[in-house]
């Protein structure tokens, strides 16, 4: 089956576009062969944008695909049917260079040797040490807690209920609000493969940022545990089918933060090995600090683990409020 899919799939390679825009995703997907790109093949809303602006625009809703020439008409037809723009940016070349041309002016805007940016770069050694977490001398734990709890947004579930589409395409079997009171307490999200099936995908998240202030390794273990415990309320296919996405938010360049993130990552990996799951992707924001005057303001290091697996035919998933009612006998 794998061979059949591999040989008949129109998409040879796909890469999501992020930081660096086309200047990043197109050179990575064409490495190591190289490619020749016509920047004017890009669909834009502002015709006054320069070539460099188009090349570096971070259009993060785009994906880059490597396809065979014979599949072009098919993919363009699919794009037209689904009302999704399909832009054929250029062709692969066996030159090892990324060449970007402007067909409007005939100029070559970029001519880059890919080996210089994607080849065997020398490894960089980072040296850091552990720094214990400490509050300022004039601030106690209770005072800090009092300041935080004065913010109305702390503990609010409003972002779950008012800033997302909860019933897109009618395939959502379990959304964030559940129970007779429609409270945003759901442990797990479930969506169906089609309107006519009772199979699909279940996903849940785990995060324990407060623990990370004291013990980053404990945060890594507990984050994995919370994500898995949230997922158990859906009938997944098998624990071996669970995949994870790890999202890191850290001021990793500051003293002590790199070592803390290393401890968290190592603990997370060991916990996943014991459970039998693994990370297959993720995202990082490792510059979570800013200097205001002479003061450095940093965000606490945080790991968020998202887990997902196949959902195997159960029509409902256990609801938190229902479980509470069963234990207590009433809502009182």
Coordinates of C-alpha atoms in Angstrom, one line a residue:
X1 CA 0.0 0.0 0.0
X2 CA 2.8 2.4 0.9
X3 CA 4.4 1.8 -2.5
X4 CA 1.2 2.4 -4.3
X5 CA 0.6 5.7 -2.5
X6 CA 4.2 6.8 -3.0
X7 CA 4.2 6.0 -6.8
X8 CA 0.8 7.6 -7.5
X9 CA 0.8 10.7 -5.2
X10 CA 0.9 13.9 -7.2
X11 CA 2.9 15.6 -4.4
X12 CA 6.5 14.5 -4.2
X13 CA 7.4 16.8 -1.3
X14 CA 5.5 19.4 0.7
X15 CA 6.8 22.1 3.1
X16 CA 4.9 24.7 5.1
X17 CA 5.9 28.3 4.7
X18 CA 7.0 30.2 7.8
X19 CA 9.7 32.6 8.8
X20 CA 11.6 33.9 5.8
X21 CA 8.7 33.4 3.4
X22 CA 9.4 32.2 -0.1
X23 CA 13.1 32.9 0.4
X24 CA 13.2 30.1 3.0
X25 CA 10.7 27.5 1.9
X26 CA 11.5 27.4 -1.8
X27 CA 15.3 27.0 -1.3
X28 CA 14.8 24.3 1.3
X29 CA 12.4 22.3 -0.9
X30 CA 14.8 22.5 -3.8
X31 CA 17.9 21.6 -1.9
X32 CA 20.4 20.2 -3.0
X33 CA 19.5 20.4 -6.7
X34 CA 18.6 24.0 -7.0
X35 CA 15.8 25.8 -8.9
X36 CA 15.0 28.7 -11.2
X37 CA 12.1 30.8 -10.0
X38 CA 10.0 33.5 -11.7
X39 CA 8.8 35.8 -8.9
X40 CA 6.1 37.2 -11.1
X41 CA 4.3 33.9 -11.0
X42 CA 3.2 34.7 -7.5
X43 CA -0.4 35.9 -7.0
X44 CA -0.3 39.2 -5.1
X45 CA -2.8 41.8 -4.1
X46 CA -0.4 44.7 -4.2
X47 CA 1.4 45.1 -7.6
X48 CA 3.7 47.7 -6.2
X49 CA 5.6 45.3 -4.0
X50 CA 9.3 44.9 -4.9
X51 CA 11.0 41.6 -5.8
X52 CA 12.7 41.5 -2.4
X53 CA 9.4 42.1 -0.6
X54 CA 7.8 39.3 -2.5
X55 CA 10.7 37.0 -1.9
X56 CA 10.8 37.6 1.8
X57 CA 7.1 38.0 2.6
X58 CA 6.1 35.7 5.4
X59 CA 2.8 34.4 4.0
X60 CA 2.4 31.7 6.6
X61 CA -0.9 30.4 5.2
X62 CA 1.1 29.1 2.1
X63 CA 2.6 25.7 1.4
X64 CA 5.3 24.8 -1.1
X65 CA 5.0 21.6 -3.0
X66 CA 7.4 19.7 -5.3
X67 CA 5.4 18.0 -8.1
X68 CA 6.0 16.2 -11.4
X69 CA 5.4 18.2 -14.5
X70 CA 2.7 15.8 -15.7
X71 CA 0.7 16.4 -12.5
X72 CA 0.5 20.2 -12.9
X73 CA -2.8 20.2 -14.8
X74 CA -4.4 17.9 -12.2
X75 CA -3.3 20.0 -9.2
X76 CA -4.4 23.2 -10.9
X77 CA -7.8 21.7 -11.5
X78 CA -8.1 20.7 -7.9
X79 CA -7.1 24.2 -6.8
X80 CA -9.7 25.7 -9.1
X81 CA -12.4 23.3 -7.7
X82 CA -11.5 24.1 -4.1
X83 CA -11.0 27.9 -4.8
X84 CA -7.4 27.7 -3.6
X85 CA -4.7 29.6 -5.6
X86 CA -2.1 27.3 -7.2
X87 CA 1.1 29.2 -8.2
X88 CA 3.7 27.4 -10.3
X89 CA 6.8 29.3 -9.2
X90 CA 9.5 27.6 -11.3
X91 CA 11.4 24.5 -12.1
X92 CA 14.1 22.4 -10.5
X93 CA 17.6 22.6 -11.9
X94 CA 20.7 20.5 -11.3
X95 CA 22.9 23.6 -10.7
X96 CA 22.9 23.7 -6.9
X97 CA 21.8 27.3 -7.0
X98 CA 18.6 29.2 -6.2
X99 CA 18.0 31.7 -9.1
X100 CA 15.1 34.1 -8.8
X101 CA 14.3 36.1 -11.9
X102 CA 11.9 39.0 -12.5
X103 CA 10.2 38.4 -15.9
X104 CA 8.8 41.9 -15.9
X105 CA 12.3 43.5 -16.0
X106 CA 14.4 40.6 -17.1
X107 CA 16.7 41.0 -14.1
X108 CA 18.0 38.3 -11.8
X109 CA 17.2 39.3 -8.2
X110 CA 18.8 36.3 -6.4
X111 CA 21.6 33.9 -7.5
X112 CA 22.5 31.9 -4.4
X113 CA 24.8 28.9 -3.9
X114 CA 22.6 26.6 -1.7
X115 CA 25.7 24.9 -0.3
X116 CA 26.6 28.1 1.5
X117 CA 23.3 28.2 3.4
X118 CA 22.1 24.6 3.6
X119 CA 25.3 22.6 3.3
X120 CA 27.4 21.0 6.1
X121 CA 27.6 24.0 8.4
X122 CA 30.0 23.9 11.4
X123 CA 28.3 22.9 14.7
X124 CA 27.9 25.6 17.3
X125 CA 28.5 24.9 20.9
X126 CA 26.3 26.6 23.5
X127 CA 27.6 26.9 27.1
X128 CA 25.2 27.7 29.9
X129 CA 24.7 27.0 33.6
X130 CA 21.8 26.6 36.0
X131 CA 20.4 29.7 37.7
X132 CA 18.0 29.2 40.6
X133 CA 14.6 31.0 40.3
X134 CA 14.5 33.9 42.7
X135 CA 12.0 36.7 43.4
X136 CA 13.1 40.3 43.9
X137 CA 14.0 41.0 47.5
X138 CA 11.1 43.4 47.9
X139 CA 8.5 41.0 46.5
X140 CA 7.0 38.0 48.3
X141 CA 5.2 35.0 46.7
X142 CA 1.8 36.2 48.1
X143 CA 2.4 39.7 46.8
X144 CA 3.2 38.3 43.3
X145 CA 0.1 36.1 43.4
X146 CA -2.0 39.0 44.4
X147 CA -0.8 41.1 41.4
X148 CA -1.4 38.2 39.0
X149 CA -4.9 37.4 40.2
X150 CA -6.0 41.0 39.9
X151 CA -5.9 40.5 36.1
X152 CA -9.4 39.5 34.8
X153 CA -7.8 37.5 32.0
X154 CA -6.1 35.1 34.3
X155 CA -8.0 31.8 34.2
X156 CA -10.4 33.1 31.7
X157 CA -11.8 30.6 29.1
X158 CA -13.1 33.3 26.8
X159 CA -10.5 32.7 24.2
X160 CA -11.9 29.1 23.9
X161 CA -15.5 30.2 23.4
X162 CA -15.4 33.5 21.4
X163 CA -12.3 33.4 19.2
X164 CA -12.6 30.1 17.3
X165 CA -15.0 28.4 14.9
X166 CA -16.5 25.5 16.9
X167 CA -18.5 23.8 14.1
X168 CA -16.4 24.2 11.0
X169 CA -17.7 21.9 8.2
X170 CA -20.0 20.1 10.6
X171 CA -17.4 17.5 11.4
X172 CA -16.7 18.5 15.0
X173 CA -17.8 15.6 17.3
X174 CA -16.4 17.2 20.5
X175 CA -15.7 20.9 20.8
X176 CA -14.4 22.8 23.8
X177 CA -17.8 23.5 25.4
X178 CA -19.6 20.4 26.8
X179 CA -22.3 19.2 29.2
X180 CA -25.8 20.6 29.9
X181 CA -24.3 24.0 31.0
X182 CA -22.1 24.2 27.9
X183 CA -19.0 25.0 29.9
X184 CA -15.6 25.2 28.2
X185 CA -14.2 22.2 30.1
X186 CA -13.6 19.6 27.4
X187 CA -10.5 17.5 27.9
X188 CA -10.2 16.4 24.3
X189 CA -11.2 17.6 20.8
X190 CA -12.7 15.1 18.3
X191 CA -13.5 15.5 14.7
X192 CA -14.9 13.0 12.2
X193 CA -13.4 12.1 8.8
X194 CA -16.6 12.7 7.0
X195 CA -20.3 13.4 7.8
X196 CA -21.0 9.8 7.2
X197 CA -18.4 8.1 9.5
X198 CA -17.9 7.6 13.2
X199 CA -14.1 7.5 12.8
X200 CA -11.8 10.5 12.8
X201 CA -9.1 12.1 14.9
X202 CA -8.8 13.0 18.6
X203 CA -6.4 15.7 19.9
X204 CA -5.5 17.1 23.3
X205 CA -2.9 19.4 24.8
X206 CA -0.8 19.6 28.0
X207 CA 1.0 22.5 29.6
X208 CA 2.4 23.0 33.1
X209 CA 4.2 26.4 33.0
X210 CA 4.0 27.2 36.7
X211 CA 6.0 24.1 37.6
X212 CA 8.7 25.2 35.3
X213 CA 9.4 28.2 37.5
X214 CA 10.8 25.8 40.1
X215 CA 11.7 22.6 38.2
X216 CA 11.8 22.7 34.3
X217 CA 12.4 18.9 34.2
X218 CA 9.2 18.3 36.2
X219 CA 7.3 20.6 33.9
X220 CA 8.5 18.5 30.9
X221 CA 7.3 15.2 32.5
X222 CA 4.0 16.7 33.8
X223 CA 3.2 18.3 30.4
X224 CA 3.5 14.9 28.7
X225 CA 1.3 13.3 31.4
X226 CA -1.4 15.9 31.2
X227 CA -1.6 15.7 27.4
X228 CA -2.0 11.9 27.6
X229 CA -4.5 12.0 30.4
X230 CA -6.6 14.5 28.5
X231 CA -6.5 12.2 25.4
X232 CA -7.8 9.1 27.2
X233 CA -11.3 10.4 27.2
X234 CA -11.6 9.6 23.5
X235 CA -11.5 6.1 22.1
X236 CA -8.2 6.3 20.2
X237 CA -6.9 3.5 18.0
X238 CA -3.8 2.6 20.0
X239 CA -1.2 4.3 22.2
X240 CA 1.4 3.5 19.4
X241 CA -0.6 5.7 17.0
X242 CA -0.2 8.8 19.3
X243 CA 2.0 11.5 17.8
X244 CA 3.0 14.7 19.4
X245 CA 3.8 18.3 18.5
X246 CA 6.1 20.2 20.9
X247 CA 5.9 23.9 21.1
X248 CA 8.6 25.8 23.0
X249 CA 8.4 29.4 24.2
X250 CA 11.6 30.4 26.0
X251 CA 14.1 33.2 26.4
X252 CA 16.8 30.7 25.7
X253 CA 19.7 33.2 25.2
X254 CA 19.5 34.6 28.7
X255 CA 21.7 33.2 31.4
X256 CA 20.4 30.0 32.9
X257 CA 17.5 29.7 30.5
X258 CA 19.3 27.5 27.9
X259 CA 20.2 25.1 30.7
X260 CA 16.6 25.0 32.0
X261 CA 15.2 24.4 28.5
X262 CA 17.7 21.5 28.0
X263 CA 16.6 19.9 31.3
X264 CA 13.0 20.2 30.3
X265 CA 13.6 18.7 26.8
X266 CA 15.6 15.8 28.2
X267 CA 12.9 15.0 30.8
X268 CA 10.1 15.3 28.1
X269 CA 12.0 12.9 25.8
X270 CA 12.5 10.3 28.6
X271 CA 8.8 10.5 29.6
X272 CA 7.7 10.0 26.0
X273 CA 10.0 7.0 25.6
X274 CA 8.4 5.3 28.7
X275 CA 4.9 6.0 27.4
X276 CA 5.7 4.9 23.9
X277 CA 5.0 8.1 22.0
X278 CA 7.2 10.6 20.2
X279 CA 7.4 14.2 18.8
X280 CA 7.0 14.4 15.1
X281 CA 7.0 18.2 14.7
X282 CA 6.5 21.5 16.5
X283 CA 7.5 25.1 16.7
X284 CA 9.7 27.3 18.8
X285 CA 9.9 30.9 19.9
X286 CA 13.3 31.2 21.6
X287 CA 13.6 34.9 21.9
X288 CA 10.9 35.5 24.5
X289 CA 12.6 38.5 26.1
X290 CA 12.7 42.3 25.6
X291 CA 14.7 45.1 27.0
X292 CA 12.8 48.1 28.4
X293 CA 15.2 50.8 29.3
X294 CA 17.8 49.0 31.5
X295 CA 15.4 46.3 32.5
X296 CA 15.1 42.9 30.8
X297 CA 11.5 41.5 30.7
X298 CA 11.3 37.8 29.9
X299 CA 8.5 35.3 29.6
X300 CA 8.6 32.2 31.7
X301 CA 9.9 29.2 29.8
X302 CA 6.9 27.1 28.6
X303 CA 6.4 23.8 26.8
X304 CA 3.1 22.9 25.2
X305 CA 2.6 19.3 24.0
X306 CA -0.2 18.6 21.6
X307 CA -1.1 14.9 21.1
X308 CA -3.2 13.4 18.4
X309 CA -4.3 10.0 17.3
X310 CA -7.0 8.2 15.2
X311 CA -10.4 8.1 16.8
X312 CA -11.9 4.6 16.3
X313 CA -15.7 4.7 16.0
X314 CA -17.0 5.8 19.4
X315 CA -19.9 8.1 18.9
X316 CA -19.3 10.1 22.1
X317 CA -16.4 10.9 24.4
X318 CA -16.6 11.1 28.1
X319 CA -17.6 14.6 29.3
X320 CA -16.0 16.2 32.3
X321 CA -19.3 17.6 33.7
X322 CA -21.0 14.3 33.4
X323 CA -18.2 12.6 35.3
X324 CA -18.5 15.2 38.0
X325 CA -22.2 14.7 38.3
X326 CA -21.8 10.9 38.5
X327 CA -19.4 11.3 41.3
X328 CA -21.3 13.8 43.3
X329 CA -24.8 12.9 42.4
X330 CA -25.9 16.5 41.6
X331 CA -24.7 19.9 40.5
X332 CA -25.1 21.3 44.0

